[in-house]
Amino acid sequence: DAKTTQPPSMDCAEGRAANLPCNHSTISGNEYVYWYRQIHSQGPQYIIHGLKNNETNEMASLIITEDRKSSTLILPHATLRDTAVYYCIAGYNTDKLIFGTGTRLQVFP
Amino acid sequence: DVKVTQSSRYLVKRTGEKVFLECVQDMDHENMFWYRQDPGLGLRLIYFSYDVKMKEKGDIPEGYSVSREKKERFSLILESASTNQTSMYLCASSLRSVTGSLYNEQFFGPGTRLTVL
């Protein structure tokens, strides 16, 4: 599975868009990009995943570059409840994910 | 709603004790996983199981064993607990992946914070 690199922490003002970057320069053609987040004292929660095309659901949008070497998770209107650690994972075997250390997003009022 | 429950939120054990961490899911998922989470290291996979009585080692299986006698239950066993096994333990479950692009998300329990003295 491809290794991912994320900034250790980011801040975002409440109501603004939070853009969380992820680098996966060694990703192979059949590997997906998955995003999970972990709110304090809870288990991780699935957000979104994609292969090549941009994806959107009720929680977030995922923008994958054309060369697939990086992606951005977008929370369009961040709230205080979005404060969490966000994990970007790249892999083919959807049964087995390898979590890194993620990005700690702090949303402030 | 999928529910993954873990037997304890907090557990304190002594070095050398045998420790059982239990995980139960109520959505008939084939796959179940055990992770540990430590500051600065993220989540690391200990073991996973894709069917009853089946198990596969993850990235850090040393010092642990697992048991899956029923589909809904996956147990993590520390045969002789050591202080370096003090950690947060997270259980997860998912449907087995279908060939192709269908992705089955992992659902996590709330975690068990184990302290070994």
Short mmCIF file of C-alpha atoms in Angstrom, two decimals:
data_model
loop_
_atom_site.label_atom_id
_atom_site.label_comp_id
_atom_site.label_asym_id
_atom_site.label_seq_id
_atom_site.Cartn_x
_atom_site.Cartn_y
_atom_site.Cartn_z
CA ASP A 1 0.00 0.00 0.00
CA ALA A 2 1.15 3.50 -0.79
CA LYS A 3 2.49 5.70 1.98
CA THR A 4 0.69 8.96 2.69
CA THR A 5 2.04 12.21 4.10
CA GLN A 6 -0.14 14.72 5.93
CA PRO A 7 0.65 17.88 7.90
CA PRO A 8 0.54 17.13 11.62
CA SER A 9 -1.86 19.95 12.43
CA MET A 10 -4.03 22.68 10.91
CA ASP A 11 -6.35 25.41 12.13
CA CYS A 12 -9.58 26.62 10.56
CA ALA A 13 -12.08 29.30 11.50
CA GLU A 14 -15.62 28.16 12.12
CA GLY A 15 -17.78 28.59 9.01
CA ARG A 16 -14.83 28.60 6.66
CA ALA A 17 -13.78 25.77 4.39
CA ALA A 18 -11.20 23.39 5.81
CA ASN A 19 -8.85 22.03 3.16
CA LEU A 20 -6.81 19.07 4.36
CA PRO A 21 -4.01 17.99 2.02
CA CYS A 22 -2.57 14.52 1.58
CA ASN A 23 0.41 13.43 -0.46
CA HIS A 24 0.48 9.90 -1.88
CA SER A 25 3.08 10.16 -4.61
CA THR A 26 3.72 6.39 -4.77
CA ILE A 27 0.09 5.44 -5.23
CA SER A 28 -0.52 2.82 -7.90
CA GLY A 29 -3.27 2.84 -10.48
CA ASN A 30 -5.67 0.57 -8.65
CA GLU A 31 -5.22 2.02 -5.17
CA TYR A 32 -7.96 4.10 -3.62
CA VAL A 33 -7.72 7.09 -1.32
CA TYR A 34 -9.79 6.86 1.87
CA TRP A 35 -10.43 9.44 4.56
CA TYR A 36 -11.43 8.79 8.13
CA ARG A 37 -11.60 11.08 11.11
CA GLN A 38 -11.36 10.52 14.85
CA ILE A 39 -13.05 12.83 17.26
CA HIS A 40 -11.57 12.85 20.75
CA SER A 41 -12.42 9.78 22.83
CA GLN A 42 -14.16 8.04 19.94
CA GLY A 43 -13.19 5.46 17.34
CA PRO A 44 -12.42 6.61 13.78
CA GLN A 45 -15.31 7.31 11.44
CA TYR A 46 -15.36 6.87 7.68
CA ILE A 47 -15.76 10.08 5.65
CA ILE A 48 -15.23 9.45 1.96
CA HIS A 49 -13.11 7.59 -0.59
CA GLY A 50 -12.19 7.88 -4.26
CA LEU A 51 -10.09 6.46 -7.06
CA LYS A 52 -9.70 9.02 -9.82
CA ASN A 53 -12.73 11.27 -9.91
CA ASN A 54 -13.63 13.90 -7.39
CA GLU A 55 -16.22 12.72 -4.90
CA THR A 56 -18.75 14.49 -2.72
CA ASN A 57 -21.08 13.30 -0.01
CA GLU A 58 -22.99 14.88 2.84
CA MET A 59 -19.86 15.16 4.96
CA ALA A 60 -17.13 16.34 2.61
CA SER A 61 -15.62 16.59 -0.85
CA LEU A 62 -12.54 14.78 -2.06
CA ILE A 63 -10.42 16.32 -4.79
CA ILE A 64 -7.81 14.04 -6.36
CA THR A 65 -5.20 15.51 -8.67
CA GLU A 66 -5.04 14.24 -12.22
CA ASP A 67 -1.74 12.45 -11.60
CA ARG A 68 -3.26 11.01 -8.39
CA LYS A 69 -0.17 11.90 -6.39
CA SER A 70 -2.09 14.06 -3.96
CA SER A 71 -5.59 14.80 -2.78
CA THR A 72 -7.48 17.29 -0.64
CA LEU A 73 -10.35 16.69 1.70
CA ILE A 74 -12.67 19.68 1.87
CA LEU A 75 -15.07 20.38 4.70
CA PRO A 76 -17.04 23.23 3.12
CA HIS A 77 -18.29 24.93 6.28
CA ALA A 78 -16.28 23.75 9.24
CA THR A 79 -17.94 23.65 12.65
CA LEU A 80 -16.48 23.19 16.10
CA ARG A 81 -17.65 19.56 15.94
CA ASP A 82 -15.28 18.98 13.02
CA THR A 83 -12.32 19.32 15.37
CA ALA A 84 -10.69 15.91 15.06
CA VAL A 85 -7.73 13.96 13.69
CA TYR A 86 -8.16 13.28 9.97
CA TYR A 87 -6.52 10.23 8.40
CA CYS A 88 -5.72 9.88 4.72
CA ILE A 89 -5.12 6.29 3.65
CA ALA A 90 -4.11 4.91 0.28
CA GLY A 91 -4.53 1.26 -0.50
CA TYR A 92 -5.95 -1.48 -2.69
CA ASN A 93 -7.04 -4.03 -0.18
CA THR A 94 -10.22 -2.51 1.09
CA ASP A 95 -10.42 -5.04 3.87
CA LYS A 96 -7.23 -3.86 5.47
CA LEU A 97 -6.35 -0.21 5.93
CA ILE A 98 -3.10 1.23 7.19
CA PHE A 99 -3.66 4.32 9.29
CA GLY A 100 -0.89 6.86 9.75
CA THR A 101 -0.75 9.65 12.30
CA GLY A 102 -3.13 11.98 10.47
CA THR A 103 -3.74 15.73 10.65
CA ARG A 104 -5.10 17.26 13.81
CA LEU A 105 -7.65 19.87 12.69
CA GLN A 106 -8.59 22.51 15.21
CA VAL A 107 -11.67 24.57 14.34
CA PHE A 108 -11.83 27.79 16.33
CA PRO A 109 -14.76 30.18 16.89
CA ASP B 1 -27.19 1.77 13.01
CA VAL B 2 -24.13 -0.41 13.08
CA LYS B 3 -22.95 -0.90 16.57
CA VAL B 4 -19.56 -2.11 17.66
CA THR B 5 -19.22 -2.49 21.39
CA GLN B 6 -16.18 -3.20 23.50
CA SER B 7 -16.38 -4.81 26.90
CA SER B 8 -14.68 -2.04 28.86
CA ARG B 9 -13.78 1.61 28.33
CA TYR B 10 -11.03 1.49 30.93
CA LEU B 11 -9.06 -1.47 32.26
CA VAL B 12 -6.16 -1.71 34.69
CA LYS B 13 -4.14 -4.91 34.90
CA ARG B 14 -0.89 -6.04 36.43
CA THR B 15 2.20 -7.25 34.60
CA GLY B 16 1.95 -10.95 33.82
CA GLU B 17 -1.83 -11.13 33.98
CA LYS B 18 -3.82 -12.67 31.16
CA VAL B 19 -6.09 -10.05 29.64
CA PHE B 20 -9.15 -10.51 27.47
CA LEU B 21 -10.58 -7.65 25.42
CA GLU B 22 -13.95 -8.41 23.93
CA CYS B 23 -15.58 -6.88 20.88
CA VAL B 24 -19.11 -7.50 19.61
CA GLN B 25 -20.77 -6.22 16.45
CA ASP B 26 -24.43 -6.49 15.62
CA MET B 27 -24.47 -6.09 11.82
CA ASP B 28 -23.45 -9.55 10.65
CA HIS B 29 -20.10 -8.27 9.36
CA GLU B 30 -17.59 -10.82 8.11
CA ASN B 31 -14.48 -8.79 8.89
CA MET B 32 -13.31 -7.78 12.33
CA PHE B 33 -10.13 -5.97 13.33
CA TRP B 34 -8.08 -5.11 16.39
CA TYR B 35 -5.90 -1.99 16.42
CA ARG B 36 -3.85 -0.28 19.05
CA GLN B 37 -3.37 3.45 19.15
CA ASP B 38 -0.40 5.20 20.72
CA PRO B 39 0.56 8.88 20.67
CA GLY B 40 2.72 9.71 17.69
CA LEU B 41 2.24 6.28 16.12
CA GLY B 42 -1.37 6.44 14.95
CA LEU B 43 -3.44 3.28 14.65
CA ARG B 44 -1.61 0.04 14.07
CA LEU B 45 -3.29 -3.20 13.06
CA ILE B 46 -2.71 -6.11 15.44
CA TYR B 47 -4.89 -8.86 13.97
CA PHE B 48 -7.88 -9.18 11.76
CA SER B 49 -10.38 -11.90 10.96
CA TYR B 50 -12.41 -12.33 7.81
CA ASP B 51 -14.52 -15.24 8.98
CA VAL B 52 -15.27 -17.38 11.99
CA LYS B 53 -12.15 -19.21 13.20
CA MET B 54 -10.05 -17.35 10.61
CA LYS B 55 -7.37 -14.86 11.57
CA GLU B 56 -4.49 -13.03 9.99
CA LYS B 57 -1.63 -11.16 11.56
CA GLY B 58 -1.49 -7.45 11.16
CA ASP B 59 1.55 -5.25 11.56
CA ILE B 60 2.21 -5.80 15.28
CA PRO B 61 0.90 -9.23 16.38
CA GLU B 62 3.71 -10.03 18.82
CA GLY B 63 2.45 -10.53 22.35
CA TYR B 64 -1.17 -10.88 21.25
CA SER B 65 -3.52 -13.62 20.13
CA VAL B 66 -7.12 -13.55 18.98
CA SER B 67 -10.19 -15.72 18.98
CA ARG B 68 -13.21 -15.68 16.70
CA GLU B 69 -15.58 -18.48 17.66
CA LYS B 70 -18.74 -16.64 16.62
CA LYS B 71 -19.25 -14.24 13.77
CA GLU B 72 -20.28 -11.35 15.98
CA ARG B 73 -17.48 -11.63 18.54
CA PHE B 74 -13.74 -11.05 18.23
CA SER B 75 -11.52 -11.32 21.27
CA LEU B 76 -8.02 -9.96 21.75
CA ILE B 77 -5.89 -11.84 24.27
CA LEU B 78 -2.77 -10.66 26.01
CA GLU B 79 -1.30 -13.91 27.33
CA SER B 80 1.02 -12.17 29.77
CA ALA B 81 0.47 -8.45 29.89
CA SER B 82 3.48 -6.18 29.90
CA THR B 83 3.81 -2.46 30.55
CA ASN B 84 4.56 -1.77 26.89
CA GLN B 85 1.08 -3.00 26.07
CA THR B 86 -0.43 -0.03 27.87
CA SER B 87 -2.42 1.56 25.07
CA MET B 88 -5.81 2.36 23.58
CA TYR B 89 -7.28 -0.69 21.85
CA LEU B 90 -9.83 -0.22 19.10
CA CYS B 91 -12.02 -2.86 17.51
CA ALA B 92 -13.64 -2.46 14.10
CA SER B 93 -15.84 -4.46 11.75
CA SER B 94 -16.81 -4.32 8.09
CA LEU B 95 -18.52 -6.31 5.42
CA ARG B 96 -16.17 -8.35 3.30
CA SER B 97 -15.12 -6.52 0.15
CA VAL B 98 -16.74 -7.50 -3.07
CA THR B 99 -14.53 -7.72 -6.12
CA GLY B 100 -14.52 -4.38 -7.81
CA SER B 101 -14.89 -0.90 -6.53
CA LEU B 102 -17.45 -1.45 -3.80
CA TYR B 103 -15.94 -0.29 -0.57
CA ASN B 104 -17.18 -1.40 2.80
CA GLU B 105 -16.28 1.07 5.49
CA GLN B 106 -14.89 -0.01 8.81
CA PHE B 107 -17.05 0.74 11.83
CA PHE B 108 -15.16 1.29 15.05
CA GLY B 109 -16.00 0.73 18.66
CA PRO B 110 -15.34 3.37 21.35
CA GLY B 111 -12.04 1.83 22.41
CA THR B 112 -10.62 0.29 25.58
CA ARG B 113 -7.89 2.17 27.39
CA LEU B 114 -5.70 -0.50 28.97
CA THR B 115 -3.13 0.31 31.60
CA VAL B 116 -0.67 -2.38 32.63
CA LEU B 117 1.08 -1.68 35.93
#
